[in-house]
Short mmCIF file of N, CA and C in Angstrom, two decimals:
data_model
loop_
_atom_site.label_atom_id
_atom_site.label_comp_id
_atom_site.label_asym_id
_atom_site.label_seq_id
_atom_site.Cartn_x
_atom_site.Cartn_y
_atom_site.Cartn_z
N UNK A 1 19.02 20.01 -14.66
CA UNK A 1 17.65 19.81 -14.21
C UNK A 1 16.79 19.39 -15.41
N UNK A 2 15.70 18.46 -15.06
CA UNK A 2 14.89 18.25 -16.28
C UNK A 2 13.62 18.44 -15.59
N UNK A 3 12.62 18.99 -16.47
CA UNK A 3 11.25 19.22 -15.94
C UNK A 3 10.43 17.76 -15.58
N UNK A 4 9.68 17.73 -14.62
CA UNK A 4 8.69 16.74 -15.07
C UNK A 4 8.17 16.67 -16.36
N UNK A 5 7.53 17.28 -17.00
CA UNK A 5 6.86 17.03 -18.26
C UNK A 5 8.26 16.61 -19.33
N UNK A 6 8.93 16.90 -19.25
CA UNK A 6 9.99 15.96 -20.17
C UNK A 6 10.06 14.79 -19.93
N UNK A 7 9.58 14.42 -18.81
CA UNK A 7 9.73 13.03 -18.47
C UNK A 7 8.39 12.13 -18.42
N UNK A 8 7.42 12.93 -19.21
CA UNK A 8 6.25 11.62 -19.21
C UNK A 8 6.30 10.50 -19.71
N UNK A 9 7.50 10.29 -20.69
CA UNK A 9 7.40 8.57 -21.36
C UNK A 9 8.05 7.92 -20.26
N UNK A 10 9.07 8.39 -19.47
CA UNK A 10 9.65 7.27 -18.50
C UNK A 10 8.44 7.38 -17.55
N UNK A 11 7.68 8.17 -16.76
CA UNK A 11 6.53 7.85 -16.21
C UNK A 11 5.27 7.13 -16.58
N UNK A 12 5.02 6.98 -17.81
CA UNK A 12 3.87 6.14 -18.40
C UNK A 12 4.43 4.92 -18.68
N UNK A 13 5.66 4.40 -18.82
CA UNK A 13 6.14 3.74 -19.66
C UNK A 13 6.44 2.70 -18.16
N UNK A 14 6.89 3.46 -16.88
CA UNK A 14 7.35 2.71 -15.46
C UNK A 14 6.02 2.11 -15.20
N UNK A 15 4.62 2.89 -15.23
CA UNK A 15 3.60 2.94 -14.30
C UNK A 15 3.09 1.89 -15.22
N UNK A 16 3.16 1.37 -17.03
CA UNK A 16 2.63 0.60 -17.38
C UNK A 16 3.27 -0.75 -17.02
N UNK A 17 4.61 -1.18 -17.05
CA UNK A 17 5.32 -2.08 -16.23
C UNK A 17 4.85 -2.47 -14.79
N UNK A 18 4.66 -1.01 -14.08
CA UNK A 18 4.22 -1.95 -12.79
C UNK A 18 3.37 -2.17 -12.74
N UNK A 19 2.08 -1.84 -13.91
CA UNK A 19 1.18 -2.27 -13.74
C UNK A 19 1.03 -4.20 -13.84
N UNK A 20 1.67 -4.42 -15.26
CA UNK A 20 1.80 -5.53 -15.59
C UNK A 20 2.46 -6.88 -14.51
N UNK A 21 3.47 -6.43 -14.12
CA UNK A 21 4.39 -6.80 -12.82
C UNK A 21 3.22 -7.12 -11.62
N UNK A 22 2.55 -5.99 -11.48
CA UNK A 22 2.12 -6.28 -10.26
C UNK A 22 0.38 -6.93 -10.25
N UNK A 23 0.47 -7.64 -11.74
CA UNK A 23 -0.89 -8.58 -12.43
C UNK A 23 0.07 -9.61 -11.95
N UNK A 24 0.64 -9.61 -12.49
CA UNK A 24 1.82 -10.89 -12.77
C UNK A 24 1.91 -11.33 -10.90
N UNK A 25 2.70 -10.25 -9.92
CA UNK A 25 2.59 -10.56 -8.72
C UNK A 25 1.11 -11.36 -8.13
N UNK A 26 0.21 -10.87 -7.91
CA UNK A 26 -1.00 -10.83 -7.09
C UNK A 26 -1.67 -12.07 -8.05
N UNK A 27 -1.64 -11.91 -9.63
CA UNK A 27 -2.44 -13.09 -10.14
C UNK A 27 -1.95 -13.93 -10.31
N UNK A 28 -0.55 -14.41 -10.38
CA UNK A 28 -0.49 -15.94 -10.82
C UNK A 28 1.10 -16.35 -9.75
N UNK A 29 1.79 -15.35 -8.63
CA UNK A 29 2.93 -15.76 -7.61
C UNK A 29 2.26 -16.59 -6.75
N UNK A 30 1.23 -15.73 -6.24
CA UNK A 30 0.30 -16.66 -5.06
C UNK A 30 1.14 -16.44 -3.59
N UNK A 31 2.18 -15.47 -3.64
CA UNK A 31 2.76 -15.04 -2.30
C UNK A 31 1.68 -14.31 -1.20
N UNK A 32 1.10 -13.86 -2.09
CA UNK A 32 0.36 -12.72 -0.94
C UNK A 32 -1.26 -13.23 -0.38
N UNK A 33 -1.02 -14.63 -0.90
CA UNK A 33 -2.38 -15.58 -0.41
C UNK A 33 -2.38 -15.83 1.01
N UNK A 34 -1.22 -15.86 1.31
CA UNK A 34 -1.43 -15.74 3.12
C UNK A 34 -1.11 -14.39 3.78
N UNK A 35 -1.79 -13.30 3.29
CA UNK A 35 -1.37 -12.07 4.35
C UNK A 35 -2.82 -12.18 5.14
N UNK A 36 -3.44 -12.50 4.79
CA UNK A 36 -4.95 -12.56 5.74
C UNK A 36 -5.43 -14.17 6.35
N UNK A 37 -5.57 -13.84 7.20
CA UNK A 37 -6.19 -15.38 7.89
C UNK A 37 -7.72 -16.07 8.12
N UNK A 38 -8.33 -16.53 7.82
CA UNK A 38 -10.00 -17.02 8.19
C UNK A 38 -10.02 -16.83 9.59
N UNK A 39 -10.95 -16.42 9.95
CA UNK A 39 -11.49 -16.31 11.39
C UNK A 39 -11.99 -17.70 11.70
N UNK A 40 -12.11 -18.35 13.09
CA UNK A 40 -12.61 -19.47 13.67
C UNK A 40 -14.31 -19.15 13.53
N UNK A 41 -15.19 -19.87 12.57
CA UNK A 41 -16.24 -20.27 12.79
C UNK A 41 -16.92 -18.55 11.80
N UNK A 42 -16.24 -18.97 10.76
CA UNK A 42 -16.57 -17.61 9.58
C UNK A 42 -18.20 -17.18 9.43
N UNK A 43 -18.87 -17.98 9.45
CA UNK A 43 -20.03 -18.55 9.57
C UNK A 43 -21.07 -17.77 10.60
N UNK A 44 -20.40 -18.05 11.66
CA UNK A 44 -21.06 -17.33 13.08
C UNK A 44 -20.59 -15.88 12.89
N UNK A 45 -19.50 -15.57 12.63
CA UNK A 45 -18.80 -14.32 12.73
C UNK A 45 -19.98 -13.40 11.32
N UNK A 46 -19.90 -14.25 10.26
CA UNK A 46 -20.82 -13.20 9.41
C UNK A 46 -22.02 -13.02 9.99
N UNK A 47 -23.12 -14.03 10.26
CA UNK A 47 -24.21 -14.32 11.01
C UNK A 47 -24.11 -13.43 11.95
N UNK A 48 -23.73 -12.80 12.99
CA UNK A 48 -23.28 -11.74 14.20
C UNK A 48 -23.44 -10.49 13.31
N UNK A 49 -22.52 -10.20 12.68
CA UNK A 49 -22.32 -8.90 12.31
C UNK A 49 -23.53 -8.78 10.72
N UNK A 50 -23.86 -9.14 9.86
CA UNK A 50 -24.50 -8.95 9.08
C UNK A 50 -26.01 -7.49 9.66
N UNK A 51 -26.74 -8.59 10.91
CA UNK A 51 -27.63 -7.64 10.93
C UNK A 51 -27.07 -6.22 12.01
N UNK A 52 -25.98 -5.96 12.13
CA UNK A 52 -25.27 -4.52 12.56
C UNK A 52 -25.42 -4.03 11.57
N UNK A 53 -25.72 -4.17 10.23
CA UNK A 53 -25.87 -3.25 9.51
C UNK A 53 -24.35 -2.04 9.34
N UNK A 54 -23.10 -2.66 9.62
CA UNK A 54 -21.91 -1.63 9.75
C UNK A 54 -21.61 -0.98 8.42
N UNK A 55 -21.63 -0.01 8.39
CA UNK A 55 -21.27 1.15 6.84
C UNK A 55 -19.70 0.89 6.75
N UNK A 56 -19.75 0.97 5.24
CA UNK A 56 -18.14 0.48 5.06
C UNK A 56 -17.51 1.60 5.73
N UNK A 57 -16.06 1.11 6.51
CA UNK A 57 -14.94 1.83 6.92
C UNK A 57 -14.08 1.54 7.54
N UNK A 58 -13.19 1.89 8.33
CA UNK A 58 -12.75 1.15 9.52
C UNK A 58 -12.56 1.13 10.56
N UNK A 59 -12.90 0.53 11.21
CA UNK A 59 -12.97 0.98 12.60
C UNK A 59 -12.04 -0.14 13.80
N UNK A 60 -12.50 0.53 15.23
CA UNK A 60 -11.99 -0.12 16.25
C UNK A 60 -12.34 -0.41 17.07
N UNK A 61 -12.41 -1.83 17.72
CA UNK A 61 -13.44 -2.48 18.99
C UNK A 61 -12.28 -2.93 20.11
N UNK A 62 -12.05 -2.16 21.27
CA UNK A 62 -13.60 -1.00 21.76
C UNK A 62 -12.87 -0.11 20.94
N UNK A 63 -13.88 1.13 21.16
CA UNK A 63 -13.32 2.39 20.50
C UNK A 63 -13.77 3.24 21.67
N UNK A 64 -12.80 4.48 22.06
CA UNK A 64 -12.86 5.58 22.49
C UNK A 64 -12.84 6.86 21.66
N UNK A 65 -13.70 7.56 21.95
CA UNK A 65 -13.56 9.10 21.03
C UNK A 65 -12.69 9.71 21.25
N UNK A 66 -11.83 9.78 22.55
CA UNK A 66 -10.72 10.66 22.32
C UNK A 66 -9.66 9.90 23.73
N UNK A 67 -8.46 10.65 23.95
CA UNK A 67 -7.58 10.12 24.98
C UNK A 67 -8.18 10.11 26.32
N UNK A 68 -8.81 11.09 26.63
CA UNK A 68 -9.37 10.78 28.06
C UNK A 68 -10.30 9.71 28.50
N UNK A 69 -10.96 9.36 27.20
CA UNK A 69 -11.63 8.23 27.68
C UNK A 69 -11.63 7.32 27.38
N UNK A 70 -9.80 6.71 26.63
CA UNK A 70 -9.10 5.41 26.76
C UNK A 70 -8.66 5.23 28.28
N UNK A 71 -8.57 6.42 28.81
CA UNK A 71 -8.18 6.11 30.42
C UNK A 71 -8.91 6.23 31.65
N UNK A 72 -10.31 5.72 30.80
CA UNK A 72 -11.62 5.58 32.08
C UNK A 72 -11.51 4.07 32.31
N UNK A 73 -11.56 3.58 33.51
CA UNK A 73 -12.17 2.34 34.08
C UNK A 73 -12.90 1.77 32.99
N UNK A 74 -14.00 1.95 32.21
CA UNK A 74 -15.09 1.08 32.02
C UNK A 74 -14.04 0.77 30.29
N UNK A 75 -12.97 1.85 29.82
CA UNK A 75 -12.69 1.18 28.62
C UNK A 75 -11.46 0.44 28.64
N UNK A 76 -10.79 0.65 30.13
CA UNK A 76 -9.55 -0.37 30.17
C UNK A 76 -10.20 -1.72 30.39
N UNK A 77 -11.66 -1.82 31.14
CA UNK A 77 -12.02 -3.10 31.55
C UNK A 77 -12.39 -3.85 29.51
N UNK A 78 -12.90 -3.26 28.96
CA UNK A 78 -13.28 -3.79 27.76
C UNK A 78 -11.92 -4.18 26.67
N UNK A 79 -10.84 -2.80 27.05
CA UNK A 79 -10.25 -3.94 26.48
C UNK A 79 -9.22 -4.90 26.66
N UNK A 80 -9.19 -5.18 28.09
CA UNK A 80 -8.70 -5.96 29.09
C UNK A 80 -9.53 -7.74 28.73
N UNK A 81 -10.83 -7.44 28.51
CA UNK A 81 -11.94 -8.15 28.12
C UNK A 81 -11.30 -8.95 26.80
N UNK A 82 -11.00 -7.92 25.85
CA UNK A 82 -11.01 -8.49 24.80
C UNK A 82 -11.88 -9.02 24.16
N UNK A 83 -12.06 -8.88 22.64
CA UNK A 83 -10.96 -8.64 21.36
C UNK A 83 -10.78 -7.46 21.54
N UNK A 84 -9.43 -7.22 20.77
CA UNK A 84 -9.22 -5.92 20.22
C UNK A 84 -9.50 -5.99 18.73
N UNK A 85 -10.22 -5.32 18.28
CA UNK A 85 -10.19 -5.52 16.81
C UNK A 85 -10.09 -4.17 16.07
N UNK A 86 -8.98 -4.17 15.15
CA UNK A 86 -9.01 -2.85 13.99
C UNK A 86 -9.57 -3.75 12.68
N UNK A 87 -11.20 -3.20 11.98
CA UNK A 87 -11.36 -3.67 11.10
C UNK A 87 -11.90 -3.08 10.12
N UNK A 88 -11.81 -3.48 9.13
CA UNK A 88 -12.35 -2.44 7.62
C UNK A 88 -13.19 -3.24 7.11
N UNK A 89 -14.43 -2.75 7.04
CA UNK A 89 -16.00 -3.60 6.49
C UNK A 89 -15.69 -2.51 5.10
N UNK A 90 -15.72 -3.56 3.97
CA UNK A 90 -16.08 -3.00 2.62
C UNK A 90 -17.31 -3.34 2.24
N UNK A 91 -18.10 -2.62 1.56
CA UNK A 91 -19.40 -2.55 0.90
C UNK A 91 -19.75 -3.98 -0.30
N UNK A 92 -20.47 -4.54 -0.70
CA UNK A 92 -21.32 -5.86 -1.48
C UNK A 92 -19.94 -5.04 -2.83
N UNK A 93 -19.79 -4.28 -3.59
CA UNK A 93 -19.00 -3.97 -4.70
C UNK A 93 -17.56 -3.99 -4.60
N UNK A 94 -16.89 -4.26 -3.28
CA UNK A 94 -15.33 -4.75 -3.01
C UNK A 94 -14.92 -5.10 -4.31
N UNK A 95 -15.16 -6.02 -4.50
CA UNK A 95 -14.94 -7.02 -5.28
C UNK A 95 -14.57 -7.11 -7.31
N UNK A 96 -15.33 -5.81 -7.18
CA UNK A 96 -15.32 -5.33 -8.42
C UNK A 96 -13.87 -5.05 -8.84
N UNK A 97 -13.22 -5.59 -9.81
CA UNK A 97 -12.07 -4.83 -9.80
C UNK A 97 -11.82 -3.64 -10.57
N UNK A 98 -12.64 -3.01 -11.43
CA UNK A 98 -12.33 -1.64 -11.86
C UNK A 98 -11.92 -0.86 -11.59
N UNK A 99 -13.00 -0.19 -10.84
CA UNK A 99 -12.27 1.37 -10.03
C UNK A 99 -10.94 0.82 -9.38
N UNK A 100 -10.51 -0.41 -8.68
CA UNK A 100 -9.77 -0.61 -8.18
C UNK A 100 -8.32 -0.27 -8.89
N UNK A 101 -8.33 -1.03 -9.83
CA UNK A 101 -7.14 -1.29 -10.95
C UNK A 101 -6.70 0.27 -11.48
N UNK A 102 -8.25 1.15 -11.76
CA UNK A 102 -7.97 2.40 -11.95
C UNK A 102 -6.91 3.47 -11.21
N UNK A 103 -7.66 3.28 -9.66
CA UNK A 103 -6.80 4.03 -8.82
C UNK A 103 -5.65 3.39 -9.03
N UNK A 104 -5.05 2.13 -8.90
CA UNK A 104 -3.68 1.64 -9.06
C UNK A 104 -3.12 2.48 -9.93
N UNK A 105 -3.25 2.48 -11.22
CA UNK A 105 -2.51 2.51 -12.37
C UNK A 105 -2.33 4.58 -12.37
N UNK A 106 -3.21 5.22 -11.54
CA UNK A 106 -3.10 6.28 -11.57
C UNK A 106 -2.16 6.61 -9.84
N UNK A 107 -2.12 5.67 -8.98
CA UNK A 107 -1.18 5.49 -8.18
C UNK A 107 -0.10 5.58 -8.72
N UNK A 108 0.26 4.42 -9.59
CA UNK A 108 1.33 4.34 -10.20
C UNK A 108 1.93 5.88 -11.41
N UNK A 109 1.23 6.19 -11.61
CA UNK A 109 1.46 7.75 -12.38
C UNK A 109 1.82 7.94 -11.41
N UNK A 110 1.67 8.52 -10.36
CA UNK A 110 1.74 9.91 -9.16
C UNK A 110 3.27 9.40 -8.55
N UNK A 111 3.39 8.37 -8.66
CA UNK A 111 4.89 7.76 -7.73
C UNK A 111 5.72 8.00 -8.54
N UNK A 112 5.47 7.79 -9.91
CA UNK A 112 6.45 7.25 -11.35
C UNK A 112 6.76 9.64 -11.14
N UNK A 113 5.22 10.48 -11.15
CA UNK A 113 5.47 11.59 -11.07
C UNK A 113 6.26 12.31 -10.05
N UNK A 114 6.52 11.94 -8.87
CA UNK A 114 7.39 12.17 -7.55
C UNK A 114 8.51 11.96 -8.35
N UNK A 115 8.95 10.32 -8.09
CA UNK A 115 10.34 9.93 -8.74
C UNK A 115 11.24 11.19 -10.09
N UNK A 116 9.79 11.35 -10.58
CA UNK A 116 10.73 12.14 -11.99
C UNK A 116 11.08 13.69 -11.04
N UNK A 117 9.74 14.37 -10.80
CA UNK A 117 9.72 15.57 -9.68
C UNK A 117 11.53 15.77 -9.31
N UNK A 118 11.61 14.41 -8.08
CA UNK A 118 13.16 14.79 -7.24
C UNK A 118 14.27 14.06 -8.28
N UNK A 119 14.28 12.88 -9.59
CA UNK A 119 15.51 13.07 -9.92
C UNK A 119 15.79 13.98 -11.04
N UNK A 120 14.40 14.64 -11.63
CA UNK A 120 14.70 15.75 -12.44
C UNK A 120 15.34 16.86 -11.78
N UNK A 121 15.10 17.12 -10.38
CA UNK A 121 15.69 18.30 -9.75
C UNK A 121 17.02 18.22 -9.29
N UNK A 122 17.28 16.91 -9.09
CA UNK A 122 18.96 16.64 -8.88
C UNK A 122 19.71 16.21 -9.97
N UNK A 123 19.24 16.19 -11.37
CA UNK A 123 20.53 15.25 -12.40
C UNK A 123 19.68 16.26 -13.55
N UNK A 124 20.77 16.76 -14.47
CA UNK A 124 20.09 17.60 -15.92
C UNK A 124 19.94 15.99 -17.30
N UNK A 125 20.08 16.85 -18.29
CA UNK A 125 20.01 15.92 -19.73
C UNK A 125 21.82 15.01 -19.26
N UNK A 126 21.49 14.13 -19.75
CA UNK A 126 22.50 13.37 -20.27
C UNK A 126 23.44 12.63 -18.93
N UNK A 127 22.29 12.35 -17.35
CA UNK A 127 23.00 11.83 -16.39
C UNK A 127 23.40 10.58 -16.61
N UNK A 128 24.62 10.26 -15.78
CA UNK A 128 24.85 8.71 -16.16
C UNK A 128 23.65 7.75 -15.21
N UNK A 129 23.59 6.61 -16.01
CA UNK A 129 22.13 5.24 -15.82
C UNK A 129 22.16 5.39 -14.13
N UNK A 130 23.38 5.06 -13.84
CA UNK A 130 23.47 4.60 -12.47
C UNK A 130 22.94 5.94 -11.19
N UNK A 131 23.36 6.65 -12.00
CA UNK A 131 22.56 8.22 -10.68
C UNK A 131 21.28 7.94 -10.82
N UNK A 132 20.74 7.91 -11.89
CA UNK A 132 19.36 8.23 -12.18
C UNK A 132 18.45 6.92 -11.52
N UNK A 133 19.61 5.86 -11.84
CA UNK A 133 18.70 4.36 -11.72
C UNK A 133 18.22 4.34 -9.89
N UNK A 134 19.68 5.20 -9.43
CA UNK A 134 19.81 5.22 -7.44
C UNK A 134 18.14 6.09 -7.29
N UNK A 135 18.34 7.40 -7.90
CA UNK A 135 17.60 8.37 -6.89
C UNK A 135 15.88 7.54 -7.25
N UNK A 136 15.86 7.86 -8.72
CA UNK A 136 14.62 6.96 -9.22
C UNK A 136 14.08 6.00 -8.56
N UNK A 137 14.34 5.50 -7.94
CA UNK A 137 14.16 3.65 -7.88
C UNK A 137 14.41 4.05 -6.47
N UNK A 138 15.38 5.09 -5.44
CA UNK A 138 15.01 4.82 -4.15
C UNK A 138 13.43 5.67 -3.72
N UNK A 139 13.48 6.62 -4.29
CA UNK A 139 12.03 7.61 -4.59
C UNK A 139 10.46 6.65 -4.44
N UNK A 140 10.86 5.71 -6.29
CA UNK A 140 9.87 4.76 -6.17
C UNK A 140 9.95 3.84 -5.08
N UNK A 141 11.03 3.30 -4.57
CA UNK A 141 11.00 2.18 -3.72
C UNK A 141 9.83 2.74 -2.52
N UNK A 142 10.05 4.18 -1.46
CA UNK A 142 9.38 5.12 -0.74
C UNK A 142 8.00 4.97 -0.94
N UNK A 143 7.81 5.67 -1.97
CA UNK A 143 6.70 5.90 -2.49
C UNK A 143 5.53 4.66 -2.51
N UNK A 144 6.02 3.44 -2.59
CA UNK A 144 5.15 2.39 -2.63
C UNK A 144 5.37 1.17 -1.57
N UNK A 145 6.17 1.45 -0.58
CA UNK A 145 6.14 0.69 0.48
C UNK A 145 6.42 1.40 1.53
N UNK A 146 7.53 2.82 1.83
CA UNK A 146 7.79 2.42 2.91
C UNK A 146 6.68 2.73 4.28
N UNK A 147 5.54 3.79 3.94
CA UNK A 147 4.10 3.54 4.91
C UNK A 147 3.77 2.48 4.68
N UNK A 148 3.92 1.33 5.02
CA UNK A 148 3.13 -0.01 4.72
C UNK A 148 3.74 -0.25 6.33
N UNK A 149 4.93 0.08 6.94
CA UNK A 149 5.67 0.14 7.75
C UNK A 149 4.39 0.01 8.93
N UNK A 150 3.58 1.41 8.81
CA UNK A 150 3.06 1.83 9.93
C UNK A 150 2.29 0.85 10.45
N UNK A 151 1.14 0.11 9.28
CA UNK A 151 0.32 -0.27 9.37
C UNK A 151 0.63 -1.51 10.75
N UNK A 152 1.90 -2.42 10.51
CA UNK A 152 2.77 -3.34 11.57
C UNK A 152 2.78 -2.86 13.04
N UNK A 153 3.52 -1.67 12.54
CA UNK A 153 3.90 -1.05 13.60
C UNK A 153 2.32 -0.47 14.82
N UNK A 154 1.38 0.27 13.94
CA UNK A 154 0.25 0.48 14.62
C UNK A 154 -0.85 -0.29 15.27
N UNK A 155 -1.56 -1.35 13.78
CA UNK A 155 -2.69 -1.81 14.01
C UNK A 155 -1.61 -3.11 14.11
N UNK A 156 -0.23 -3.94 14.17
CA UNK A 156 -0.13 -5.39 14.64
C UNK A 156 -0.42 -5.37 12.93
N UNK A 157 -0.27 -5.41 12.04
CA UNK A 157 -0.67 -6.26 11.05
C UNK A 157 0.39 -7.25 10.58
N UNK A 158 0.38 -8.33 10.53
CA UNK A 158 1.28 -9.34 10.28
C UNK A 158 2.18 -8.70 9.43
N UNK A 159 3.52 -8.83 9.99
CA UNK A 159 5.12 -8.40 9.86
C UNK A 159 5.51 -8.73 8.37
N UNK A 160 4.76 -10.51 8.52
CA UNK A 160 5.45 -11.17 7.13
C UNK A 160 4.55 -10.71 5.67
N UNK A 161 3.34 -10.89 6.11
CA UNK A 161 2.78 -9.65 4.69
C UNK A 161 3.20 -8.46 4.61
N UNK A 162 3.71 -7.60 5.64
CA UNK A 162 4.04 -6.28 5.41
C UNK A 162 5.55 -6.51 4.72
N UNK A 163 6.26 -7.36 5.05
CA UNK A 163 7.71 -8.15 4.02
C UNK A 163 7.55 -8.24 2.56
N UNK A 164 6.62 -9.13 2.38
CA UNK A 164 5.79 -9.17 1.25
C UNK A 164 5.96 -7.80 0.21
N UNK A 165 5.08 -6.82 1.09
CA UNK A 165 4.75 -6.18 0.12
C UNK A 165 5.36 -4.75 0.35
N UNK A 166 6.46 -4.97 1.20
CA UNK A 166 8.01 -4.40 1.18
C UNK A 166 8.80 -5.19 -0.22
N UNK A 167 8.71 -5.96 -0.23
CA UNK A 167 9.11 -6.97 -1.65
C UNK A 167 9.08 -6.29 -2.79
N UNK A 168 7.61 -6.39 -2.84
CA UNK A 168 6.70 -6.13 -3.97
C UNK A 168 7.01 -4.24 -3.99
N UNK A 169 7.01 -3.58 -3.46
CA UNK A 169 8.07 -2.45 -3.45
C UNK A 169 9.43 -1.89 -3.96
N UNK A 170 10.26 -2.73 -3.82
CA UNK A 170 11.02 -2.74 -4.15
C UNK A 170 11.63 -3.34 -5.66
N UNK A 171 11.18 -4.41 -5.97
CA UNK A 171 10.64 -4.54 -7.22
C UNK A 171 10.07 -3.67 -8.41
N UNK A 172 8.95 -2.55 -7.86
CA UNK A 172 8.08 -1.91 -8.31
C UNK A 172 9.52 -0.59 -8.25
N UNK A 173 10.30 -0.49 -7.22
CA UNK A 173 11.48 0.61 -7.49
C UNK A 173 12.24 0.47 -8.26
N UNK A 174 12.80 -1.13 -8.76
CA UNK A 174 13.29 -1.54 -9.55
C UNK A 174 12.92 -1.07 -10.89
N UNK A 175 12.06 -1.52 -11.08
CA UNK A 175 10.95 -1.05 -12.83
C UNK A 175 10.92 0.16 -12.73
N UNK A 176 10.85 0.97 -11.96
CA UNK A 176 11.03 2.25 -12.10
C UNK A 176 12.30 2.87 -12.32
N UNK A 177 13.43 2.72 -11.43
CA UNK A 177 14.45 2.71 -12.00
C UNK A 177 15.22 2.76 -12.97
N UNK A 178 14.95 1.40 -13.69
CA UNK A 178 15.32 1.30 -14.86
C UNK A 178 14.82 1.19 -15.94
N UNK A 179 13.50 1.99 -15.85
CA UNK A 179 12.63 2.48 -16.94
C UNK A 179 13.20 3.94 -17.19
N UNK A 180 13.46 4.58 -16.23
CA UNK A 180 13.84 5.99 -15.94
C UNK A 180 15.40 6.26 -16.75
N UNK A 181 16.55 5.46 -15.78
CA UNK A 181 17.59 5.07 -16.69
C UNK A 181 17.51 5.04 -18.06
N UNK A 182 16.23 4.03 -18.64
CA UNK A 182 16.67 3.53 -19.90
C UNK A 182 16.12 4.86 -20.85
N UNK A 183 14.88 5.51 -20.29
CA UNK A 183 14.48 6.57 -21.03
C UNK A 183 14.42 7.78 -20.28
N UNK A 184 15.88 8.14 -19.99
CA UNK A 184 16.62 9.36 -19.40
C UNK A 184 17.18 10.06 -20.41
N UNK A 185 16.51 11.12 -20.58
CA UNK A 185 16.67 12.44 -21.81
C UNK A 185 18.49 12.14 -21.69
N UNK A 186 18.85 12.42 -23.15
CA UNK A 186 20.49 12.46 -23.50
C UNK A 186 20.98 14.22 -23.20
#
C-alpha cells in the first residue's frame, strides 16, 4: 500500500501534463469546434431572450416542477408543441478564462488524487509499470469522462462531441497513467 501523500509528485506532475495537453487539445486541434451548433437566425434568438432578463443556470422549456405535472394535459400539449429546450444561460463574465482554468487544474488534482487514493490501496512500493499504468489510467480515464455519458444519454447532447471528449479522456488517462508508472515509489 502507498499513502496518497507519497504520491503528490505523480499527482502534480499528471495534473500539470493534462493541463498542458488539454491547452494543446481545445487551443490549437480544433476538434471540439463542432460540439455546438448556431441556432437559425442568432440574431432574433438573442433579441427574444435578452429582455427575459434569465439568471445564469440551466434550465428546461417547458418545465414542470415535479412528476405529476409532466402528466397534466396542458404540459404534454406544450411539449407536443415544441421546442424542447435544455439550456444553460451563462452570465456577461463566461468568457473570462481564469477562474475557469483554475477549477480545471484543481479538477485535475482531485482525479490525479482518486487515481493515487485506489492504486495506492491496491499495489505497495516497488509495483511493476504495467499494474500501476492499468489501475491509474483506468481510475483517471472514469474520473474525466465516463459522466459525460449521461449528459447524451439525458439531455440528447450530440453523441459525436460526447466521443470527442470520451477521447480527450482517455488521453488525459493516458498522462496519468504513465506519469504514475514513471513516478511510482521503488
Amino acid at each position: 500500500m502507498v499513502s496518497v501523500g507519497a504520491l503528490w509528485l505523480p499527482i502534480l506532475v499528471a495534473a500539470v501534463l493534462i493541463f498542458i495537453v488539454s491547452t494543446i487539445i481545445h487551443a490549437f486541434l480544433g476538434y471540439h469546434n463542432s460540439d455546438f451548433r448556431g441556432v437559425p437566425n442568432e440574431e432574433g434568438l438573442r433579441a427574444a431572450l435578452r429582455p427575459l432578463n434569465i439568471p445564469a443556470g440551466d434550465y428546461i422549456v417547458p418545465h414542470a416542477k415535479d412528476a405529476n405535472e409532466r402528466r397534466t394535459e396542458e404540459f404534454m400539449a406544450k411539449a407536443k408543441e415544441g421546442p424542447i429546450v435544455f439550456m444553460t444561460v451563462l452570465g456577461a463574465d463566461a468568457f473570462k478564462m481564469g477562474p475557469s482554468l483554475i477549477q480545471w487544474f484543481v479538477y485535475c488534482l482531485m482525479t490525479g488524487a482518486f487515481a493515487a487514493y485506489l492504486t495506492g490501496g491496491a499495489y505497495g512500493p516497488g509495483a511493476e509499470y504495467m499494474a500501476i499504468f492499468g489501475m491509474s489510467g483506468t481510475v483517471a480515464f472514469l474520473g474525466y469522462g465516463w459522466a459525460l455519458l449521461q449528459q447524451s444519454i439525458w439531455t440528447k447532447k450530440n453523441w459525436a462531441a460526447t466521443g470527442k471528449s470520451l477521447f480527450d479522456a482517455w488521453v488525459y488517462g493516458l498522462v496519468t497513467a504513465g506519469t504514475f508508472g514513471w513516478l511510482w515509489p521503488a
